[in-house]
XYZ file of C-alpha atoms in Angstrom:
471
model
C 22.146 58.907 -23.706
C 21.848 59.713 -19.709
C 23.710 59.221 -16.639
C 22.054 58.686 -13.480
C 22.150 58.811 -10.170
C 25.739 57.040 -9.369
C 25.783 55.813 -12.495
C 22.663 52.750 -11.592
C 20.150 54.850 -14.442
C 20.983 54.999 -18.120
C 18.137 56.188 -20.861
C 18.176 54.232 -23.709
C 20.441 54.638 -26.562
C 16.550 53.878 -29.769
C 13.872 52.612 -28.510
C 13.940 50.967 -25.725
C 14.027 52.660 -21.946
C 16.256 51.551 -19.574
C 14.455 53.043 -16.611
C 15.905 51.437 -12.863
C 18.884 49.026 -12.545
C 18.834 48.287 -9.170
C 22.134 45.971 -7.884
C 22.582 43.896 -11.413
C 19.072 44.742 -12.602
C 17.057 47.001 -14.608
C 13.249 46.647 -17.009
C 13.662 47.204 -19.979
C 10.462 48.870 -21.367
C 9.662 49.013 -25.657
C 6.422 49.538 -27.076
C 6.903 46.851 -29.742
C 8.091 44.208 -26.879
C 5.406 45.417 -24.689
C 2.867 44.340 -28.109
C 3.907 41.206 -28.183
C 4.050 40.084 -24.628
C 0.100 41.208 -24.741
C 0.071 38.992 -27.813
C 0.962 35.878 -27.311
C 0.019 35.990 -23.370
C -3.632 37.146 -23.711
C -5.199 33.474 -24.352
C -3.472 32.743 -22.310
C -5.372 34.390 -19.210
C -7.211 34.003 -20.132
C -7.535 30.166 -20.551
C -7.016 30.709 -17.110
C -9.454 32.157 -16.656
C -8.245 35.864 -15.119
C -8.690 39.434 -17.548
C -4.838 40.191 -19.450
C -5.963 43.480 -18.467
C -4.441 43.217 -14.525
C -1.828 40.738 -15.786
C 1.541 42.771 -15.736
C 4.337 41.647 -17.674
C 7.587 43.458 -17.320
C 10.941 43.053 -18.796
C 14.740 42.709 -16.285
C 17.543 43.627 -18.387
C 18.905 39.918 -17.112
C 21.399 37.175 -18.348
C 20.116 34.323 -16.960
C 17.743 32.947 -16.659
C 14.262 32.770 -15.592
C 10.492 34.747 -14.369
C 9.129 34.744 -11.424
C 5.599 36.505 -9.656
C 6.020 38.661 -8.000
C 4.004 41.691 -6.348
C 0.637 39.305 -7.161
C -0.692 39.545 -11.594
C 3.161 40.531 -12.053
C 5.222 38.677 -13.894
C 8.756 39.642 -14.744
C 10.705 37.872 -17.149
C 14.650 37.919 -17.605
C 16.058 38.368 -20.668
C 17.720 35.963 -20.848
C 15.551 33.389 -20.520
C 13.737 34.822 -24.283
C 17.443 34.543 -24.863
C 17.952 31.920 -24.716
C 14.667 29.822 -25.824
C 14.886 28.170 -29.653
C 11.264 29.876 -30.548
C 7.803 30.598 -29.071
C 7.012 27.316 -28.103
C 9.557 27.167 -25.847
C 8.861 31.243 -24.735
C 5.201 30.867 -24.076
C 5.425 27.092 -22.397
C 6.866 29.599 -19.474
C 4.662 32.761 -19.633
C 1.694 29.662 -19.992
C 3.843 28.273 -16.788
C 3.868 31.297 -14.125
C 0.887 32.496 -15.412
C -1.079 28.590 -13.001
C 0.954 29.926 -10.254
C -1.268 33.430 -10.279
C -4.347 31.256 -11.286
C -3.822 29.204 -9.088
C -4.145 30.861 -6.245
C -0.190 29.240 -5.073
C 1.429 33.343 -4.016
C -2.010 33.395 -2.017
C -1.614 30.190 -0.429
C 1.658 31.022 0.686
C 0.418 34.474 1.820
C 2.010 36.871 0.783
C -0.802 38.711 1.045
C 1.644 40.475 3.713
C 4.413 41.191 1.119
C 2.043 43.077 -1.290
C 1.565 45.556 1.155
C 2.809 49.188 0.796
C 1.107 51.797 -1.031
C 3.413 52.072 -3.615
C 4.123 48.630 -5.242
C 7.193 47.441 -6.739
C 6.039 48.135 -10.283
C 5.195 51.563 -9.573
C 9.011 52.226 -7.869
C 10.333 51.046 -11.143
C 8.294 52.026 -14.229
C 10.360 55.115 -14.693
C 12.862 56.641 -17.493
C 15.205 59.428 -17.701
C 13.272 61.317 -16.022
C 14.616 59.560 -12.839
C 17.959 61.194 -14.234
C 17.261 64.786 -12.519
C 14.829 62.968 -9.508
C 17.449 63.359 -6.804
C 18.444 61.466 -3.897
C 15.092 60.397 -2.754
C 14.503 58.708 -6.020
C 17.847 56.754 -5.591
C 16.915 55.303 -2.745
C 13.739 53.847 -3.078
C 15.054 52.726 -6.682
C 16.999 50.304 -4.530
C 14.563 49.329 -1.988
C 12.264 48.280 -5.295
C 15.405 45.741 -6.471
C 16.412 44.483 -4.001
C 12.316 43.745 -3.115
C 12.792 41.821 -6.834
C 16.287 40.229 -6.050
C 13.884 39.330 -2.817
C 10.716 38.223 -5.003
C 13.565 36.249 -7.828
C 14.628 33.618 -5.109
C 11.122 32.585 -3.559
C 11.020 29.155 -2.696
C 7.803 26.670 -4.845
C 6.467 23.239 -3.532
C 6.984 20.616 -5.786
C 3.327 19.909 -5.771
C 2.789 24.054 -6.911
C 4.741 22.946 -9.681
C 3.300 19.935 -11.490
C 0.575 21.551 -10.298
C 1.436 25.235 -12.859
C 2.958 22.088 -15.699
C 0.143 20.168 -16.486
C -2.300 23.633 -15.385
C -0.035 26.025 -17.541
C -0.213 23.358 -20.628
C -3.795 22.937 -20.619
C -4.238 26.073 -21.200
C -1.936 26.090 -24.609
C -3.891 22.932 -25.140
C -6.846 25.089 -25.309
C -5.625 28.397 -27.236
C -4.490 25.417 -30.665
C -0.644 26.002 -28.336
C 1.628 22.698 -28.269
C 2.701 22.432 -24.351
C 6.169 21.194 -25.952
C 8.183 24.208 -25.940
C 7.400 24.075 -21.868
C 9.591 19.876 -22.747
C 11.804 21.565 -24.598
C 13.103 24.690 -22.608
C 12.957 22.627 -18.855
C 15.248 19.614 -20.792
C 17.286 22.451 -22.568
C 17.796 23.879 -18.335
C 17.905 19.333 -17.082
C 21.185 20.073 -17.784
C 22.181 23.055 -14.912
C 21.432 20.866 -12.117
C 23.669 19.316 -11.654
C 25.040 22.277 -10.836
C 27.137 23.718 -7.713
C 23.977 25.883 -7.148
C 26.250 29.564 -7.604
C 25.793 28.877 -11.421
C 22.993 27.383 -11.684
C 20.863 30.227 -13.071
C 17.712 31.277 -10.959
C 15.100 29.533 -12.789
C 16.792 26.303 -11.679
C 17.282 26.964 -8.752
C 13.152 28.153 -7.820
C 11.310 25.842 -10.265
C 13.194 22.008 -9.570
C 13.224 20.321 -12.488
C 13.719 16.447 -12.625
C 12.930 14.365 -14.744
C 9.669 12.503 -12.997
C 7.406 16.774 -14.353
C 9.159 16.494 -18.076
C 8.879 13.183 -17.743
C 4.930 14.326 -16.536
C 4.818 16.347 -19.102
C 5.859 14.359 -21.581
C 2.834 12.599 -21.041
C 0.218 14.618 -20.527
C 1.097 15.734 -23.675
C -0.481 12.092 -25.006
C -4.128 13.775 -24.643
C -3.400 16.983 -25.715
C -4.971 17.907 -29.631
C -2.317 20.248 -30.092
C 0.666 18.464 -28.812
C 1.982 17.824 -31.762
C 1.508 21.839 -33.445
C 4.209 23.579 -34.440
C 4.537 26.817 -33.720
C 2.921 29.763 -35.380
C 4.083 30.938 -37.953
C 3.632 35.049 -37.449
C 4.239 35.076 -33.847
C 7.126 33.266 -34.597
C 8.811 35.504 -36.668
C 7.294 38.247 -33.917
C 9.460 36.212 -31.551
C 12.364 36.250 -33.800
C 12.820 40.148 -33.860
C 12.466 41.056 -30.390
C 15.403 38.235 -30.317
C 17.293 40.100 -32.731
C 16.671 42.979 -30.947
C 16.973 42.425 -27.789
C 21.026 40.988 -28.737
C 21.319 43.967 -30.693
C 20.945 46.209 -28.432
C 22.694 44.516 -25.480
C 25.160 42.779 -25.972
C 28.361 44.545 -27.654
C 28.373 45.530 -31.174
C 30.759 42.965 -32.378
C 29.484 39.978 -31.073
C 25.583 41.505 -32.929
C 27.632 42.066 -36.448
C 29.453 38.575 -36.408
C 26.351 37.123 -35.569
C 24.750 38.949 -38.422
C 27.119 40.362 -40.560
C 25.266 42.356 -43.558
C 24.964 39.745 -45.427
C 22.335 38.709 -44.311
C 19.722 41.166 -44.663
C 16.640 40.136 -43.933
C 14.751 42.019 -41.326
C 14.938 40.590 -38.272
C 19.372 41.564 -39.223
C 17.937 44.292 -40.125
C 16.919 45.030 -37.014
C 19.973 43.696 -34.633
C 21.663 45.891 -37.069
C 20.035 48.505 -36.525
C 20.951 48.893 -32.743
C 24.976 47.867 -32.246
C 25.373 50.388 -35.332
C 23.719 52.856 -32.779
C 25.042 51.626 -30.530
C 28.873 52.038 -32.482
C 27.875 55.420 -32.549
C 27.379 54.545 -36.743
C 24.958 57.094 -37.492
C 24.437 56.592 -40.620
C 24.868 52.717 -41.311
C 21.794 52.068 -38.796
C 19.652 54.987 -41.315
C 20.827 52.774 -43.826
C 18.999 49.531 -42.084
C 15.897 51.537 -40.538
C 15.471 53.230 -44.268
C 15.845 49.507 -44.855
C 13.107 48.425 -43.185
C 10.680 51.011 -43.785
C 10.995 49.929 -47.323
C 10.012 45.948 -46.306
C 7.468 47.144 -44.257
C 5.926 50.698 -44.938
C 3.036 50.494 -41.894
C 5.253 49.250 -39.531
C 4.984 52.036 -36.838
C 8.410 50.441 -34.628
C 10.795 50.726 -37.599
C 9.569 54.138 -38.498
C 9.855 54.877 -33.825
C 13.301 54.205 -33.932
C 14.491 55.896 -37.477
C 13.271 58.569 -35.400
C 15.129 57.707 -32.332
C 18.958 57.672 -34.304
C 17.410 61.289 -35.790
C 17.161 63.018 -32.198
C 19.526 61.521 -30.845
C 22.423 62.317 -33.129
C 20.954 66.384 -33.708
C 18.271 66.238 -35.848
C 15.013 66.363 -34.170
C 14.165 68.559 -37.057
C 13.837 66.021 -39.349
C 13.314 63.655 -36.440
C 9.764 65.097 -35.240
C 7.925 64.729 -38.776
C 9.109 60.609 -38.393
C 7.783 60.147 -35.661
C 4.941 61.286 -35.437
C 3.969 59.193 -38.358
C 4.460 56.833 -35.436
C 2.257 58.112 -33.439
C -0.289 58.063 -36.702
C -0.019 54.195 -37.284
C 0.004 53.112 -33.372
C -2.101 56.190 -31.550
C -2.645 54.036 -28.528
C 1.914 53.447 -27.593
C 1.996 55.981 -25.332
C 6.353 54.621 -25.766
C 6.077 56.345 -29.408
C 3.762 58.913 -28.199
C 6.165 59.765 -25.725
C 9.934 59.962 -27.110
C 7.261 62.080 -29.794
C 6.544 64.539 -26.520
C 9.811 64.534 -25.780
C 11.650 65.800 -29.593
C 9.029 68.488 -29.006
C 9.528 69.329 -25.565
C 13.012 69.592 -26.621
C 13.570 72.110 -28.320
C 12.220 74.604 -26.056
C 9.608 77.049 -27.785
C 6.769 77.983 -26.670
C 4.238 77.221 -29.548
C 6.162 73.267 -29.819
C 5.268 73.275 -26.078
C 1.424 73.474 -26.880
C 1.954 70.950 -28.991
C 3.372 68.514 -26.705
C 1.430 69.705 -24.309
C -2.165 66.646 -26.304
C 0.839 64.341 -27.097
C 1.757 63.954 -23.144
C -1.576 64.372 -21.537
C -2.260 60.281 -24.099
C 0.497 59.169 -23.330
C 0.203 60.430 -19.754
C -3.404 57.975 -19.753
C -2.666 55.481 -21.204
C 0.394 54.752 -18.703
C -0.483 56.324 -15.581
C 3.440 54.747 -14.701
C 5.494 56.378 -17.518
C 7.643 58.909 -15.391
C 9.394 60.248 -18.219
C 5.797 60.548 -20.382
C 5.051 62.264 -17.269
C 8.748 64.362 -17.063
C 8.260 66.236 -20.478
C 5.003 66.991 -20.029
C 4.761 68.717 -16.494
C 8.453 70.373 -18.217
C 5.715 72.070 -21.222
C 3.301 73.269 -18.373
C 6.102 74.643 -16.724
C 7.584 76.902 -20.435
C 3.438 77.739 -20.601
C 3.479 79.344 -17.460
C 1.278 76.530 -16.240
C 2.800 75.918 -12.904
C -0.169 74.101 -10.383
C -0.527 71.505 -13.615
C 3.391 71.506 -14.163
C 3.505 70.814 -9.855
C 0.932 67.860 -10.325
C 2.459 66.248 -13.407
C 5.513 66.211 -10.987
C 4.392 64.515 -8.252
C 2.516 61.925 -10.751
C 6.234 61.970 -12.262
C 7.709 60.706 -8.133
C 4.458 59.015 -7.377
C 5.177 56.574 -10.207
C 8.841 56.084 -8.750
C 8.157 55.192 -5.860
C 9.869 58.815 -4.517
C 7.217 59.755 -1.878
C 9.237 62.538 -0.098
C 9.020 64.335 -3.210
C 5.418 63.595 -4.058
C 4.129 65.134 -1.499
C 6.038 67.781 -1.646
C 4.601 69.237 -5.438
C 1.405 66.948 -4.870
C 1.413 70.073 -1.487
C 2.213 72.565 -4.678
C -1.119 71.400 -6.972
C -2.666 71.457 -4.213
C -2.243 76.019 -3.587
C -2.468 76.557 -7.203
C -5.899 74.438 -8.073
C -9.775 75.127 -7.279
C -11.108 74.068 -4.159
C -12.503 70.262 -5.696
C -11.471 69.850 -9.875
C -10.292 67.087 -10.730
C -6.887 68.555 -10.365
C -7.779 69.368 -6.963
C -9.307 65.780 -6.156
C -5.862 63.651 -7.581
C -3.904 66.139 -6.092
C -5.015 65.654 -2.999
C -5.472 61.583 -3.900
C -1.334 61.792 -3.596
C -0.844 63.225 -1.102
C -3.490 61.214 1.156
C -1.313 57.841 -0.989
C 2.022 59.424 0.820
C 2.286 60.701 3.510
C 2.565 58.005 5.087
C 4.792 56.638 3.469
C 7.036 59.884 3.256
C 7.321 58.878 7.019
C 8.404 55.112 6.147
C 11.024 56.727 3.881
C 12.486 59.301 6.373
C 12.991 56.534 9.176
C 14.596 54.087 7.195
C 17.168 57.121 5.991
C 16.888 58.100 9.151
C 18.102 54.761 10.549
C 20.667 54.004 8.122
C 22.554 57.080 8.249
C 22.730 55.972 12.065
C 23.949 52.848 11.240
C 26.474 53.949 8.465
C 27.544 56.697 11.403
C 28.072 53.434 13.816
C 30.367 51.678 11.200
C 32.234 54.414 10.633
C 32.435 55.223 14.416
C 33.283 51.279 14.641
C 36.511 51.804 12.557
C 37.631 55.056 14.201
C 37.623 53.226 17.181
C 39.169 50.235 16.426
C 41.908 52.187 14.341
C 43.018 54.012 17.740
C 43.020 50.864 19.264
C 45.378 49.098 16.681
C 47.520 52.346 17.456
């Protein structure tokens, strides 16, 4: 486990990557979770006329029930929403509702374009992992700014007309892909009791989405005209959703709570998944490995089961044993950059030139697929440096800070990369692109830091003056 700036950042146990914690929020990244989000949401995006590759979904580590659209075609989901849903149709119902906010142009109609301006989007600011721990104060300041942007987006007001349109249009999307909108109704209905609570106690979803009996009634009336309104949840997708819930519970809840809900007598895959994380968090390595082995026995070709076993071995210091396990996970899922990053990290941790050479193509492919994977960039830069490929190391470091939104550091390393590459080569051009994109942002960040310093100095001076007056 890594520590980072002012205890704001923690790298994950097992396969979850807890990336940015600013204020009370953070992003969770996990290969299996992101695969599930794509599988469950892409049909809905297509039904809405959107390019699924252009819509990005992010899971926030936040207990409250909420989901919101911000920064263009980006959907943020609170972990509390997933844990509160009784089945996959309730979850998908919320996604369909939020999809309309994008496809129906609600944010554009409210003149949100100005809020999206700037070199670094909120996504590039928050996509990162343990590499941030080595990023320094500049990265920390950028991260804090990102968290504030997320918080602002969370509480954006929604008009009743837009919400009504998102309900009915979302139900239409669901019907087109053979899903029932009854899940949306059930989920909204369970939140209806929250409306009588004081606002400070309400979940954000209730505060920003006016849930009332009329909306639920309208959805029920609309359901009478939907072909698939009475269609039950897809069994396979529902099982994947329950696995995701179990992983989240095992990772986020206290181990004693997880083991109480999923006792050893429960040998289902869902229960074993939850216990893997509970045992791992409790540092019960042998028990965690027993559960991982049981999962692999049940599904030998499941890459995520091999991934978690490899991560347990790695974090327990058994790196030699971890590498072949992680390699097999990569072989089973060659297009999962987070799994590849785990393998690359294990190879780099040997701090051996031969292992570094093995890690290079793995990490290069991971960053090619996932440009915002700052942890992969961090390990790639380390491998380049060990092999005395300093211009490449500088470029990878510039990419890392670029993905974190740390413009000042990105500028420094982009300039170093430019000095090391031949003019006009692809790497030189990429370094130039980063430099052009970050110079203005770096100046803006420096102005912000200067304002903060002046404000802190003024506050300190005022406190001293008041203290002297009181004396």
